[in-house]
Short mmCIF file of C-alpha atoms and ligand atoms in Angstrom, two decimals:
data_model
loop_
_atom_site.label_atom_id
_atom_site.label_comp_id
_atom_site.label_asym_id
_atom_site.label_seq_id
_atom_site.Cartn_x
_atom_site.Cartn_y
_atom_site.Cartn_z
CA MET B 1 0.00 0.00 0.00
CA GLN B 2 1.82 3.06 -1.31
CA ASN B 3 1.14 6.13 -3.43
CA GLU B 4 3.59 8.93 -4.37
CA THR B 5 2.77 10.83 -1.19
CA SER B 6 3.40 7.77 0.98
CA LYS B 7 6.72 7.12 -0.78
CA ARG B 8 7.83 10.69 -0.08
CA LYS B 9 6.81 10.32 3.55
CA ILE B 10 8.91 7.16 3.91
CA GLU B 11 11.90 9.04 2.47
CA HIS B 12 11.26 11.81 5.01
CA ILE B 13 11.31 9.30 7.88
CA GLU B 14 14.56 7.75 6.69
CA LEU B 15 16.26 11.13 6.20
CA ALA B 16 14.91 12.57 9.46
CA LEU B 17 16.88 9.89 11.32
CA LEU B 18 20.19 11.37 10.08
CA GLU B 19 22.08 13.26 12.81
CA SER B 20 22.75 16.19 10.39
CA VAL B 21 19.03 17.00 10.42
CA GLU B 22 19.42 18.66 13.84
CA ARG B 23 20.65 22.27 13.53
CA LYS B 24 22.29 22.98 16.88
CA GLU B 25 23.30 26.50 15.64
CA MET B 26 19.62 27.43 15.48
CA ASN B 27 18.77 25.92 18.85
CA TRP B 28 18.90 28.81 21.34
CA PHE B 29 17.58 27.04 24.45
CA ASP B 30 21.02 27.48 26.09
CA GLU B 31 20.46 31.24 26.02
CA VAL B 32 17.47 30.90 28.34
CA ILE B 33 18.41 30.30 31.98
CA LEU B 34 15.82 29.26 34.53
CA LEU B 35 16.09 30.93 37.92
CA HIS B 36 17.29 28.35 40.45
CA HIS B 37 15.41 28.34 43.77
CA ALA B 38 17.87 27.00 46.36
CA LEU B 39 15.48 26.77 49.32
CA PRO B 40 13.24 23.72 48.75
CA ASP B 41 9.59 24.57 49.25
CA ILE B 42 7.99 21.79 47.20
CA SER B 43 8.96 18.25 46.35
CA PRO B 44 9.00 17.16 42.70
CA ASP B 45 6.23 14.71 43.62
CA GLU B 46 3.93 17.59 44.52
CA VAL B 47 4.36 19.29 41.14
CA ASP B 48 1.12 19.25 39.15
CA LEU B 49 1.79 18.63 35.45
CA SER B 50 -1.83 18.11 34.49
CA SER B 51 -3.57 20.23 31.91
CA ASN B 52 -6.36 20.15 29.36
CA PHE B 53 -5.99 20.01 25.59
CA ALA B 54 -8.92 20.44 23.21
CA GLY B 55 -11.35 19.73 26.05
CA LYS B 56 -9.64 16.55 27.26
CA PRO B 57 -7.47 16.17 30.36
CA VAL B 58 -3.77 15.32 29.93
CA LYS B 59 -1.31 14.15 32.59
CA ALA B 60 1.60 16.21 31.23
CA PRO B 61 1.79 19.21 28.87
CA ILE B 62 3.85 17.28 26.30
CA ILE B 63 2.57 16.58 22.79
CA ILE B 64 3.84 13.83 20.51
CA GLU B 65 3.92 16.01 17.39
CA ALA B 66 2.79 15.12 13.88
CA ILE B 67 5.18 12.65 12.26
CA THR B 68 3.63 10.12 9.97
CA GLY B 69 0.90 8.05 8.32
CA GLY B 70 0.17 6.58 4.91
CA SER B 71 2.30 3.39 4.78
CA ASP B 72 2.84 0.11 6.63
CA LEU B 73 5.99 1.57 8.19
CA SER B 74 4.01 4.60 9.39
CA LYS B 75 1.26 2.42 10.80
CA GLY B 76 3.77 0.60 13.01
CA ILE B 77 5.29 3.87 14.21
CA ASN B 78 1.85 5.40 14.85
CA GLU B 79 0.74 2.34 16.79
CA ALA B 80 3.75 2.50 19.13
CA LEU B 81 3.42 6.27 19.59
CA ALA B 82 -0.27 5.88 20.39
CA ILE B 83 0.26 3.14 22.97
CA ALA B 84 2.84 5.32 24.73
CA ALA B 85 0.61 8.43 24.51
CA SER B 86 -2.21 6.49 26.11
CA GLU B 87 -0.01 5.06 28.89
CA PHE B 88 1.43 8.48 29.78
CA GLY B 89 -1.82 10.39 29.20
CA VAL B 90 -0.41 12.89 26.69
CA ALA B 91 -1.77 14.37 23.46
CA ILE B 92 -0.66 13.01 20.10
CA GLY B 93 -0.79 14.16 16.47
CA VAL B 94 -0.75 12.14 13.27
CA GLY B 95 1.31 13.15 10.23
CA SER B 96 -0.21 14.84 7.20
CA GLN B 97 -3.34 12.99 6.11
CA ARG B 98 -2.87 13.95 2.48
CA ALA B 99 -2.01 10.34 1.59
CA MET B 100 -5.38 9.08 2.87
CA LEU B 101 -7.26 11.80 0.98
CA GLU B 102 -5.61 10.47 -2.18
CA ASP B 103 -6.12 6.80 -1.30
CA LYS B 104 -8.84 5.84 1.18
CA SER B 105 -7.28 2.42 1.77
CA LEU B 106 -4.58 4.19 3.82
CA ILE B 107 -7.00 5.48 6.49
CA ASP B 108 -6.15 2.68 8.92
CA THR B 109 -2.48 3.80 9.04
CA TYR B 110 -3.75 6.94 10.84
CA LYS B 111 -6.82 5.50 12.54
CA ILE B 112 -4.65 3.06 14.48
CA VAL B 113 -3.77 6.01 16.73
CA ARG B 114 -7.39 6.49 17.84
CA GLU B 115 -7.75 2.74 18.32
CA ARG B 116 -4.68 2.46 20.55
CA ALA B 117 -5.17 5.80 22.33
CA PRO B 118 -8.92 6.15 22.78
CA ASP B 119 -8.81 8.59 25.70
CA VAL B 120 -6.10 11.14 24.90
CA PRO B 121 -6.43 14.23 22.70
CA LEU B 122 -5.76 13.29 19.08
CA ILE B 123 -4.80 15.92 16.50
CA ALA B 124 -5.61 15.45 12.80
CA ASN B 125 -3.22 17.03 10.27
CA LEU B 126 -3.26 18.64 6.83
CA GLY B 127 -0.75 20.83 5.02
CA MET B 128 -1.25 24.33 3.63
CA SER B 129 -1.25 23.02 0.06
CA HIS B 130 -4.24 20.81 0.84
CA ILE B 131 -6.31 23.66 2.12
CA SER B 132 -5.36 26.05 -0.69
CA THR B 133 -8.15 24.58 -2.78
CA GLU B 134 -11.91 24.82 -3.16
CA LYS B 135 -12.12 21.56 -1.23
CA ALA B 136 -10.43 23.01 1.86
CA VAL B 137 -13.35 22.62 4.26
CA GLU B 138 -14.33 19.25 2.80
CA ASN B 139 -10.74 17.96 3.18
CA ALA B 140 -10.52 19.32 6.71
CA LYS B 141 -13.78 17.67 7.78
CA ALA B 142 -12.78 14.39 6.14
CA VAL B 143 -9.46 14.08 7.98
CA VAL B 144 -11.00 14.92 11.36
CA GLU B 145 -13.86 12.46 10.91
CA ALA B 146 -11.66 9.65 9.60
CA ILE B 147 -9.71 9.40 12.86
CA GLU B 148 -12.28 10.88 15.30
CA ALA B 149 -9.83 13.67 16.13
CA ASP B 150 -10.24 16.16 18.97
CA ALA B 151 -8.41 18.95 17.12
CA LEU B 152 -7.18 19.73 13.60
CA ALA B 153 -3.66 20.97 12.88
CA ILE B 154 -2.90 22.81 9.66
CA HIS B 155 0.83 22.93 9.00
CA LEU B 156 2.42 25.93 7.31
CA ASN B 157 5.49 24.50 5.59
CA PHE B 158 6.24 27.32 3.15
CA LEU B 159 10.02 26.85 3.04
CA GLN B 160 9.71 23.08 2.71
CA GLU B 161 7.27 23.41 -0.20
CA LEU B 162 9.61 25.83 -1.97
CA LEU B 163 12.59 23.50 -1.58
CA GLN B 164 10.73 20.31 -2.49
CA PRO B 165 11.16 19.16 -6.11
CA GLU B 166 7.40 18.44 -6.23
CA GLY B 167 6.40 21.32 -3.91
CA CYS B 168 3.87 24.14 -4.40
CA ARG B 169 4.84 27.77 -4.95
CA GLU B 170 1.40 29.32 -4.65
CA PHE B 171 -1.25 28.98 -1.95
CA PRO B 172 -4.45 30.61 -3.19
CA GLU B 173 -7.11 31.54 -0.62
CA LEU B 174 -4.97 30.19 2.23
CA PHE B 175 -6.04 32.76 4.81
CA SER B 176 -9.75 32.82 3.91
CA ASN B 177 -9.81 29.03 3.85
CA LEU B 178 -8.29 28.95 7.34
CA VAL B 179 -11.12 31.23 8.47
CA ASP B 180 -13.71 28.93 6.86
CA ILE B 181 -12.15 25.84 8.43
CA SER B 182 -12.11 27.39 11.89
CA ARG B 183 -15.81 28.24 11.50
CA GLU B 184 -17.05 25.07 9.87
CA VAL B 185 -15.00 22.25 11.37
CA ASP B 186 -16.26 21.61 14.86
CA VAL B 187 -12.97 20.85 16.62
CA PRO B 188 -10.38 23.45 17.75
CA LEU B 189 -7.92 24.61 15.10
CA VAL B 190 -4.17 24.29 15.67
CA VAL B 191 -1.94 26.14 13.21
CA LYS B 192 1.65 25.01 13.21
CA GLU B 193 4.94 25.45 11.40
CA VAL B 194 7.27 22.51 10.83
CA GLY B 195 10.63 23.93 11.92
CA ASN B 196 10.91 27.55 10.77
CA GLY B 197 8.89 29.27 13.46
CA ILE B 198 6.06 31.78 13.69
CA SER B 199 6.49 35.53 14.22
CA GLY B 200 4.26 37.72 16.38
CA GLU B 201 2.71 39.34 13.30
CA VAL B 202 1.78 35.99 11.77
CA ALA B 203 0.42 34.81 15.13
CA THR B 204 -1.90 37.84 15.21
CA LEU B 205 -3.22 36.90 11.77
CA LEU B 206 -3.66 33.26 12.74
CA GLU B 207 -5.54 34.22 15.87
CA SER B 208 -7.82 36.46 13.81
CA ALA B 209 -8.41 33.52 11.47
CA GLY B 210 -9.72 31.53 14.43
CA ALA B 211 -6.73 29.44 15.56
CA SER B 212 -7.21 28.15 19.12
CA TYR B 213 -3.63 26.89 19.36
CA ILE B 214 -0.50 28.22 17.69
CA ASP B 215 2.39 25.77 17.52
CA VAL B 216 5.55 27.77 16.83
CA ALA B 217 7.53 24.69 15.61
CA GLY B 218 10.62 26.85 15.39
CA ALA B 219 14.15 26.39 14.12
CA GLY B 220 16.66 24.41 16.15
CA GLY B 221 15.38 20.86 15.74
CA THR B 222 14.31 18.94 12.65
CA ASN B 223 15.52 20.93 9.65
CA TRP B 224 13.62 20.55 6.38
CA ALA B 225 16.27 22.34 4.32
CA VAL B 226 18.62 19.47 5.20
CA ILE B 227 15.95 16.83 4.51
CA GLU B 228 14.79 18.29 1.17
CA GLY B 229 18.39 19.11 0.18
CA SER B 230 19.29 15.45 0.71
CA ARG B 231 16.42 14.40 -1.59
CA SER B 232 17.54 16.64 -4.46
CA GLY B 233 20.60 17.06 -6.64
CA GLY B 234 22.53 19.85 -8.39
CA LEU B 235 21.46 23.46 -7.98
CA ARG B 236 18.32 22.57 -6.09
CA ARG B 237 20.40 20.78 -3.47
CA ASP B 238 22.78 23.77 -3.15
CA THR B 239 19.83 26.14 -2.75
CA ALA B 240 18.23 23.94 -0.09
CA TYR B 241 21.46 23.78 1.92
CA ASN B 242 21.85 27.56 1.70
CA PHE B 243 18.58 27.86 3.63
CA ILE B 244 19.75 25.66 6.49
CA ASN B 245 19.90 28.56 8.96
CA TRP B 246 16.61 30.14 7.86
CA GLY B 247 13.84 30.65 10.36
CA ILE B 248 12.84 31.81 13.81
CA PRO B 249 14.41 29.82 16.67
CA THR B 250 11.83 28.17 18.92
CA VAL B 251 12.61 30.21 22.05
CA ILE B 252 12.14 33.41 20.03
CA GLY B 253 8.95 32.14 18.40
CA ILE B 254 7.40 31.57 21.83
CA ILE B 255 8.36 35.06 23.06
CA GLU B 256 7.10 36.65 19.81
CA VAL B 257 3.76 34.82 19.86
CA ARG B 258 3.19 35.38 23.59
CA LYS B 259 3.61 39.13 23.14
CA HIS B 260 1.14 39.34 20.24
CA ILE B 261 -1.77 37.02 20.94
CA LYS B 262 -4.74 37.53 23.22
CA ARG B 263 -6.51 34.24 23.72
CA ALA B 264 -4.93 31.44 21.66
CA LYS B 265 -2.78 28.90 23.49
CA ILE B 266 0.86 28.41 22.58
CA ILE B 267 2.58 25.12 21.79
CA GLY B 268 6.37 25.36 21.92
CA SER B 269 8.08 22.88 19.63
CA GLY B 270 11.15 22.56 17.44
CA GLY B 271 14.35 21.30 19.05
CA ILE B 272 12.88 20.45 22.46
CA ARG B 273 15.07 17.57 23.50
CA THR B 274 14.91 17.48 27.31
CA GLY B 275 12.40 18.19 30.03
CA ILE B 276 14.59 21.19 30.91
CA ASP B 277 14.01 22.60 27.40
CA ALA B 278 10.31 21.93 27.99
CA ALA B 279 10.39 23.88 31.27
CA LYS B 280 12.15 26.77 29.51
CA ALA B 281 9.52 26.81 26.75
CA ILE B 282 6.74 26.93 29.36
CA ALA B 283 8.50 29.65 31.37
CA LEU B 284 8.74 31.72 28.17
CA GLY B 285 4.98 31.42 27.64
CA ALA B 286 4.09 28.05 26.10
CA HIS B 287 1.02 26.23 27.46
CA PHE B 288 2.23 22.95 25.92
CA VAL B 289 5.45 21.67 24.42
CA GLY B 290 5.92 19.20 21.59
CA ALA B 291 8.62 17.07 20.00
CA ALA B 292 8.76 14.93 16.88
CA ARG B 293 12.20 13.68 15.81
CA PRO B 294 13.26 12.39 19.27
CA PHE B 295 10.26 10.03 19.24
CA LEU B 296 11.21 8.73 15.81
CA VAL B 297 14.83 8.18 16.85
CA SER B 298 13.76 6.41 20.06
CA PHE B 299 11.39 4.17 18.10
CA LYS B 300 14.11 3.27 15.61
CA ARG B 301 16.50 2.35 18.45
CA GLU B 302 14.24 0.50 20.87
CA GLY B 303 10.69 0.44 19.51
CA LEU B 304 7.84 1.10 21.94
CA ASP B 305 10.16 0.84 24.96
CA GLY B 306 12.32 3.59 23.48
CA ILE B 307 9.31 5.90 23.24
CA ARG B 308 8.31 5.03 26.81
CA SER B 309 11.83 5.81 28.10
CA LEU B 310 11.89 9.14 26.28
CA LEU B 311 8.54 10.25 27.71
CA LYS B 312 9.53 9.06 31.19
CA ARG B 313 12.80 11.00 31.06
CA MET B 314 11.26 14.19 29.67
CA ILE B 315 8.45 14.19 32.21
CA GLU B 316 10.86 13.59 35.11
CA GLU B 317 13.20 16.36 33.93
CA LEU B 318 10.27 18.74 33.59
CA ARG B 319 9.07 17.82 37.07
CA LEU B 320 12.55 18.41 38.56
CA SER B 321 12.94 21.74 36.71
CA MET B 322 9.60 22.86 38.09
CA ALA B 323 10.51 21.94 41.67
CA LEU B 324 13.89 23.68 41.23
CA THR B 325 12.16 26.88 40.10
CA ASN B 326 9.59 26.55 42.90
CA SER B 327 6.71 26.12 40.43
CA ARG B 328 3.81 24.01 41.67
CA SER B 329 1.90 23.94 38.40
CA VAL B 330 2.40 24.46 34.68
CA GLU B 331 0.43 27.70 34.92
CA GLU B 332 2.60 28.97 37.77
CA LEU B 333 5.78 28.29 35.77
CA ARG B 334 4.26 29.98 32.71
CA LEU B 335 3.14 33.11 34.50
CA SER B 336 5.98 33.70 36.96
CA ARG B 337 8.71 34.66 34.44
CA ARG B 338 11.43 32.83 36.36
CA PHE B 339 13.98 33.07 33.55
CA VAL B 340 16.86 35.21 32.34
CA LEU B 341 17.59 35.77 28.64
CA THR B 342 21.13 36.06 27.35
CA GLY B 343 22.98 36.44 24.03
CA ARG B 344 21.14 36.61 20.71
CA THR B 345 17.82 35.81 22.37
CA LEU B 346 18.07 38.90 24.53
CA GLU B 347 19.26 41.02 21.57
CA TRP B 348 16.32 39.85 19.45
CA ALA B 349 13.80 40.46 22.21
CA LEU B 350 15.13 43.97 22.84
CA GLN B 351 15.28 44.90 19.15
CA ARG B 352 11.74 43.63 18.54
CA ASN B 353 10.45 45.13 21.78
CA ILE B 354 8.81 41.89 22.87
CA LEU B 355 10.18 41.34 26.38
C1 FMN O 401 9.81 12.62 9.96
C2 FMN O 401 8.99 13.82 10.28
C3 FMN O 401 7.80 14.00 9.61
C4 FMN O 401 6.99 15.10 9.89
N1 FMN O 401 5.80 15.23 9.25
C5 FMN O 401 4.95 16.23 9.62
C6 FMN O 401 3.64 16.30 9.08
O1 FMN O 401 3.24 15.47 8.27
N2 FMN O 401 2.84 17.32 9.49
C7 FMN O 401 3.27 18.27 10.38
O2 FMN O 401 2.51 19.15 10.75
N3 FMN O 401 4.52 18.23 10.89
C8 FMN O 401 5.35 17.23 10.54
N4 FMN O 401 6.60 17.16 11.11
C9 FMN O 401 7.07 18.29 11.93
C10 FMN O 401 6.91 18.05 13.41
O3 FMN O 401 5.57 17.84 13.75
C11 FMN O 401 7.47 19.22 14.23
O4 FMN O 401 6.69 20.38 13.99
C12 FMN O 401 8.90 19.58 13.90
O5 FMN O 401 9.58 18.44 13.50
C13 FMN O 401 9.65 20.19 15.05
O6 FMN O 401 9.85 19.28 16.09
P1 FMN O 401 11.23 18.45 16.37
O7 FMN O 401 12.39 19.43 16.23
O8 FMN O 401 11.06 17.95 17.76
O9 FMN O 401 11.32 17.36 15.37
C14 FMN O 401 7.41 16.06 10.86
C15 FMN O 401 8.62 15.86 11.56
C16 FMN O 401 9.40 14.76 11.29
C17 FMN O 401 10.67 14.56 12.06
#
């Protein structure tokens, strides 16, 4: 079971496992320092990590981000991710459902997530090219219904599309279609990037379009210029590699979006690799954090147990970071501004007047 879209997605999975896909230069988490609280007031076991995503309770504010679907390989990955999401009580997204719109026989490669994780928030997924069409609302409703999703994520992957040999260069009616989707699809709308970040100005537009969640998916983790560059040759490859350092680092994206939006919730993702990074993202203003590539790498190494170990470690590190900053709850960490900015992050924040 494979169409062109599924084949491309398998290539993406294989290439995403390469170490060179992580751009450490664009990961600015080291420039954010959490304020250490030396006098213990709470134990890590008292820290409350619980939250609520798309109307469903979660045990930790960590999201297994959109990765895959559309092939047998994807089905296996999705099944393991879903089992872990259910065990740990965290939200989970599926990868772009474009493949199942093109070939209905692929639905079960996504639906397996709902089957294995019946109680956690599940996020459907479509790309900007699949909503830049007259069928935008129809496509959006179809992908939500197919997997009984609790939310719908639309990914904005402009740079990736431009670097992809088969990518789109025009996105007609994108904004007005987002508005229609937010009005006509009856689950909350998440709008996300895929690794190049979201500015404050764009966040304002997305909020006005009706986005309930904005996932900054900034630079510093999975890098699509590397992935698409590796899939191409000649000039196209050179061009892709020249865009390796393009984008808004995740820590900056969170600060930008926090300053500009009024009611939407923020998901901080892109290069979050530890529970300490997660705590920093929350302290900067994120309500939730997400990761994608680490789950794929853990699955490749140790299957379901690898995913379990990763979640266990990240949750424990987040818990410890919260106790060490004297934060009893996710909301307390988010609102108390117990961080110091240094280096380029501070320069950016000052120049953009977003502190
Ligand atoms: C192999 C792979 C496939 C992905 N496919 C999708 C996708 O189909 N839809 C989407 O919204 N994001 C997709 N993403 C992006 C992630 O959801 C996430 O936004 C981004 O990778 C940043 O997180 P990370 O640095 O932790 O990987 C994919 C990421 C990876 C690694």
